[in-house]
Coordinates of C-alpha atoms in Angstrom, one line a residue:
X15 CA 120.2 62.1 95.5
X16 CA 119.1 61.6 99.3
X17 CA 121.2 64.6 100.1
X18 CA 119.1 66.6 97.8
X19 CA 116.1 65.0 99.5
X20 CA 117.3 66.1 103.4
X21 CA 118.2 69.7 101.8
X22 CA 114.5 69.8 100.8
X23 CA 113.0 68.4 103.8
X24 CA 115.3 70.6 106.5
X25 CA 114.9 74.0 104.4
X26 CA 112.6 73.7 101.4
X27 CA 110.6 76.9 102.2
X28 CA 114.0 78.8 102.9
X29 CA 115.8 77.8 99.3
X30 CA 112.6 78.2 97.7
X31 CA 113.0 82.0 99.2
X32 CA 116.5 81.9 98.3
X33 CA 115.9 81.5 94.5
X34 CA 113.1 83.3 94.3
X35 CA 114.8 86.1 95.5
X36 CA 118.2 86.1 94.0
X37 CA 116.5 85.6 90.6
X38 CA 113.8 88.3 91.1
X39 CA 116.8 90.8 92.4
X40 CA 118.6 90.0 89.0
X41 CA 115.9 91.0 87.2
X42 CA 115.1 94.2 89.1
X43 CA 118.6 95.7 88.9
X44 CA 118.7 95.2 85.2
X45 CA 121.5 92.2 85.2
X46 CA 119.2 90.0 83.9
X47 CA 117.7 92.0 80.9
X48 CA 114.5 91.4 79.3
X49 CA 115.0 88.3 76.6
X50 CA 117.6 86.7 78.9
X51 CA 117.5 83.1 79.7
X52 CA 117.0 82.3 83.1
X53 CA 119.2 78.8 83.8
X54 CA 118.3 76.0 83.0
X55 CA 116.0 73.8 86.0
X56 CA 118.5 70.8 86.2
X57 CA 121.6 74.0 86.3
X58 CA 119.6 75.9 89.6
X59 CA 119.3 72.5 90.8
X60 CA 122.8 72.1 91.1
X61 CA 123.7 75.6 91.8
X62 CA 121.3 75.2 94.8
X63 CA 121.5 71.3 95.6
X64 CA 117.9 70.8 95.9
X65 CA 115.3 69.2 94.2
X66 CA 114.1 70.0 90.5
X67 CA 110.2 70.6 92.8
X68 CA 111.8 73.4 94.4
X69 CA 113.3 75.1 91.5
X70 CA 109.8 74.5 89.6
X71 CA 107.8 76.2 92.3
X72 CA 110.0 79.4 92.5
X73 CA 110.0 79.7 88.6
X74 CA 106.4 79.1 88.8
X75 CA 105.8 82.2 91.0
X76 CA 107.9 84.1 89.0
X77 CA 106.1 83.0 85.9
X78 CA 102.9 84.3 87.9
X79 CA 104.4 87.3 88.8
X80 CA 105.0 88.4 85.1
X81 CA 108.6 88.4 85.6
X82 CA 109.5 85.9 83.1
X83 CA 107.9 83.6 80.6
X84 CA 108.7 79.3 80.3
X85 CA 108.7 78.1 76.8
X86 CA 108.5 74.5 76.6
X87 CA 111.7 72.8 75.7
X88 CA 113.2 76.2 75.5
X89 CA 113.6 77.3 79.3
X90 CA 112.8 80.1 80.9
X91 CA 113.3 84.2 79.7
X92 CA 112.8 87.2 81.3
X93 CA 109.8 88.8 80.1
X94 CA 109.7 91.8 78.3
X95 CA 107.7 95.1 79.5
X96 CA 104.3 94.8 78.4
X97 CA 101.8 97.3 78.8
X98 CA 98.1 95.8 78.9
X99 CA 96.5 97.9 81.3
X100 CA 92.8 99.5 80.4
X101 CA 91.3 99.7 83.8
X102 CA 93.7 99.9 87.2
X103 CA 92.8 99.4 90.3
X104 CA 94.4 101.5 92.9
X105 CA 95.9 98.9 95.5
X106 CA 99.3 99.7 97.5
X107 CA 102.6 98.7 95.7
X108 CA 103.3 96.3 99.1
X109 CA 101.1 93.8 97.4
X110 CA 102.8 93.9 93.9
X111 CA 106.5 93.0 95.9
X112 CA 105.7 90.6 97.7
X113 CA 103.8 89.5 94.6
X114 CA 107.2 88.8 93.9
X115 CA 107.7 87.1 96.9
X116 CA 110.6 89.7 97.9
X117 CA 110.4 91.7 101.1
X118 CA 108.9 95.1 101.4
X119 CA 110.4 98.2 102.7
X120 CA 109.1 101.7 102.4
X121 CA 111.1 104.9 102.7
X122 CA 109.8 108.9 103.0
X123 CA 112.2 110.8 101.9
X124 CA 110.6 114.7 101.9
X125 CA 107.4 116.0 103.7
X126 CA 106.6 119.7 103.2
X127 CA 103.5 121.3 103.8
X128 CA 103.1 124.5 102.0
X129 CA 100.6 126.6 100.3
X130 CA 99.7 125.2 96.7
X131 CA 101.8 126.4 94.3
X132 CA 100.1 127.0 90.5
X133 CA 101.5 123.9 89.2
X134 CA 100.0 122.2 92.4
X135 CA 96.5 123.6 91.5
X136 CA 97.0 122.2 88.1
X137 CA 98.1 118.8 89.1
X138 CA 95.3 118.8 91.7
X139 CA 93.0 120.4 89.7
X140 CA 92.1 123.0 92.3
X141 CA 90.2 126.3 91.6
X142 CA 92.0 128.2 94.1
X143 CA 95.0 128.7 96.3
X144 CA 95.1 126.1 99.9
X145 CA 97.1 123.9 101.7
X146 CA 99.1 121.1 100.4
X147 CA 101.0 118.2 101.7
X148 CA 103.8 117.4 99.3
X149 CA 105.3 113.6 99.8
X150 CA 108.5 112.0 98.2
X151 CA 108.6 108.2 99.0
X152 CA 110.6 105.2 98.0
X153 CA 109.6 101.7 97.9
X154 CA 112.0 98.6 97.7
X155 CA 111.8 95.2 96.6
X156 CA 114.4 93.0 98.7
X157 CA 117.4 95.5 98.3
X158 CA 116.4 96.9 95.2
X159 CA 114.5 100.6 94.9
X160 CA 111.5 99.3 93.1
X161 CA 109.3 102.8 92.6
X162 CA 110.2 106.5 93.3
X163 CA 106.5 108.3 95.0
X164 CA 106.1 111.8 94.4
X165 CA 102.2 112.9 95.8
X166 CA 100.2 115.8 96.7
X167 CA 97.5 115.7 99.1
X168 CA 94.8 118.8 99.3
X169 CA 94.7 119.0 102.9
X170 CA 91.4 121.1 102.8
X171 CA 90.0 117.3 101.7
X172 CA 92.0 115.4 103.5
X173 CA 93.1 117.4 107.1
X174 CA 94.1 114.7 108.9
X175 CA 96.9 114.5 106.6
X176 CA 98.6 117.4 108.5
X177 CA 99.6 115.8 111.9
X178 CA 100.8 112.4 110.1
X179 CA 104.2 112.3 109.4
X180 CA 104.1 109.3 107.4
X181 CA 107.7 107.7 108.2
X182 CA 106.0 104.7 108.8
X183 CA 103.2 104.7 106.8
X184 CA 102.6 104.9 103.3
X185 CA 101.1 107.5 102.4
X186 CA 98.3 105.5 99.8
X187 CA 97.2 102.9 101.9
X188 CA 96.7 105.2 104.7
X189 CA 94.4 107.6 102.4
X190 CA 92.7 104.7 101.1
X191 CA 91.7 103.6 104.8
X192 CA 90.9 107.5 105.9
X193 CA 89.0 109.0 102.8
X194 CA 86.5 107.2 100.9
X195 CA 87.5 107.7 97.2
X196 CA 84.7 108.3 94.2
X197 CA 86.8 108.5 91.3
X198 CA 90.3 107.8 89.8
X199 CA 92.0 109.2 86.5
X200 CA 95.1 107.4 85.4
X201 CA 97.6 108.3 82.7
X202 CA 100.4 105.7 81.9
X203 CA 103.5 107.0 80.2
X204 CA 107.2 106.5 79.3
X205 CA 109.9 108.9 80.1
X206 CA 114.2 109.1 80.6
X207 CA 114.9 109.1 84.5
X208 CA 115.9 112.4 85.5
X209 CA 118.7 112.8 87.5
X210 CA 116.5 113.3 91.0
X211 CA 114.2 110.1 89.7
X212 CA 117.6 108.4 88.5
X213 CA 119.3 108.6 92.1
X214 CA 115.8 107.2 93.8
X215 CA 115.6 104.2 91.8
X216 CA 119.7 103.6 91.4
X217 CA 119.8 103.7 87.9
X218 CA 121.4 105.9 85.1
X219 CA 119.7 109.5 84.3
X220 CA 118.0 108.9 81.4
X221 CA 117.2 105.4 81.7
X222 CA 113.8 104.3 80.4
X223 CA 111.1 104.4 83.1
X224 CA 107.1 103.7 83.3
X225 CA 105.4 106.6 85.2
X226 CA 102.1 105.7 86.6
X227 CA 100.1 109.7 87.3
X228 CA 96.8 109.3 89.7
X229 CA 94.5 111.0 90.7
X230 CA 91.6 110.5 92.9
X231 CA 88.6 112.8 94.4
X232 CA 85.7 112.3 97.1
X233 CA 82.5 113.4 95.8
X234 CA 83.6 116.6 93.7
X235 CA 86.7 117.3 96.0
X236 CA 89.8 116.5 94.6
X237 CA 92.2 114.5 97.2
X238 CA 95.4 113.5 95.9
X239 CA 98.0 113.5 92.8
X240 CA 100.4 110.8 92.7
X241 CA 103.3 109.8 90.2
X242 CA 104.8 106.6 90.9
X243 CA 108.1 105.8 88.1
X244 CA 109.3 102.7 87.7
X245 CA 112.6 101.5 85.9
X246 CA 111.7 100.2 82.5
X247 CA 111.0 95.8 83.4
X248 CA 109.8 96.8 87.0
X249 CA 106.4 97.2 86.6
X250 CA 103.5 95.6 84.3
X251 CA 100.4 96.8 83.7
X252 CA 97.6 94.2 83.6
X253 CA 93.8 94.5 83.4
X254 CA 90.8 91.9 82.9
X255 CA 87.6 92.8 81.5
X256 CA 84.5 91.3 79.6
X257 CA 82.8 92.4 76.8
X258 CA 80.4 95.1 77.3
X259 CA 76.6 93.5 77.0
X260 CA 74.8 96.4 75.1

């Protein structure tokens, strides 16, 4: 056991990392579908040679992270998709990886600023013909594609959209920080990949995903659609709330 022990004390934080990751990864891709059983703690401990305290903290985060479930005497599973959301907040996916404790990496695929088209204006909600800033975006968890990002911006609300190029940037943290928001419409939904959505994520057209639709305006001005899909286990949707007090 001492050699356990000096694993622990030379690179604890890094094997924690280590499962964390590989299991989370699993999980992501689909390997590990939803109902599987994770392995056992005394199995990672030898698959990792490190103590049973590491393996209990990286489950534990995982366990946090919705991930998967521990039933005592049982072991661990991965968690099936639940859907529990009544209220969202809007925060920027970054948050919900490393969440995960995986590392973050965001990729813009398209930019195109064009003249609204009419199924713009209805997405939008705009009363008549402008200028548009249309976004596709992917953001990964570790090595995995973790959500697809297709978004509009009405640059008459939002001009200072035009000059940014966002290769760097996402796109909804840097709206949140330049336009002051009022109100926010979600619709949650399930749909098959299509084959553009399907290449994105690195999964098989057709396969089930959770779209998340936004929108969001400033005072009456509408400034941005956005439809984030996530491959089906990806993404949960969680809200807290207290009884209203009438």
């Amino acid at each position: 056991m001492s050699g356990i022990g000096t694993v622990d004390a030379e690179g604890g934080g890094s094997l924690h990392q280590r499962i964390l990751s590989d299991i989370s990864e699993k999980i992501l891709s689909g390997a590990w579908a939803p109902g599987h059983r994770i392995p056992f703690e005394h199995e990672l401990t030898e698959q990792y040679n490190c103590s049973r305290m590491t393996v209990n903290k990286a489950l534990s985060q995982l366990a946090k992270a919705g991930l998967i479930e521990r039933r005592r005497r049982s072991g661990s599973f991965v968690r099936r998709p639940q859907s529990q959301a009544a209220i969202l907040e809007i925060h920027d996916i970054r948050i919900e990886v490393e969440a995960l404790g995986l590392p973050y990496r965001y990729e813009r695929l398209t930019r195109q600023k064009r003249r609204s088209t009419a199924e713009d204006r209805e997405l939008l909600e705009l009363k008549a013909a402008g200028p548009v800033l249309a976004l596709e975006c992917r953001h990964f968890a570790g090595k995995q594609p973790f959500a697809h990002e297709q978004r509009l911006i009405n640059l008459a609300a939002v001009p200072e959209a035009t000059e940014e190029e966002f290769l760097n940037t996402s796109p909804g943290p840097w709206l949140i920080g330049c336009v002051p928001w009022s109100a926010a419409e979600h619709r949650i939904r399930a749909v098959g990949a299509d084959a553009r959505v399907a290449s994105a994520l690195d999964i098989l057209a057709g396969a089930p995903c959770l779209v998340v639709e936004r929108r969001t305006w400033s005072a009456e001005y509408p400034v941005t659609h956005v439809r984030f899909t996530y491959a089906a286990g990806n993404h949960a949707l969680v809200a807290r709330f207290t009884p209203s007090r009438g």
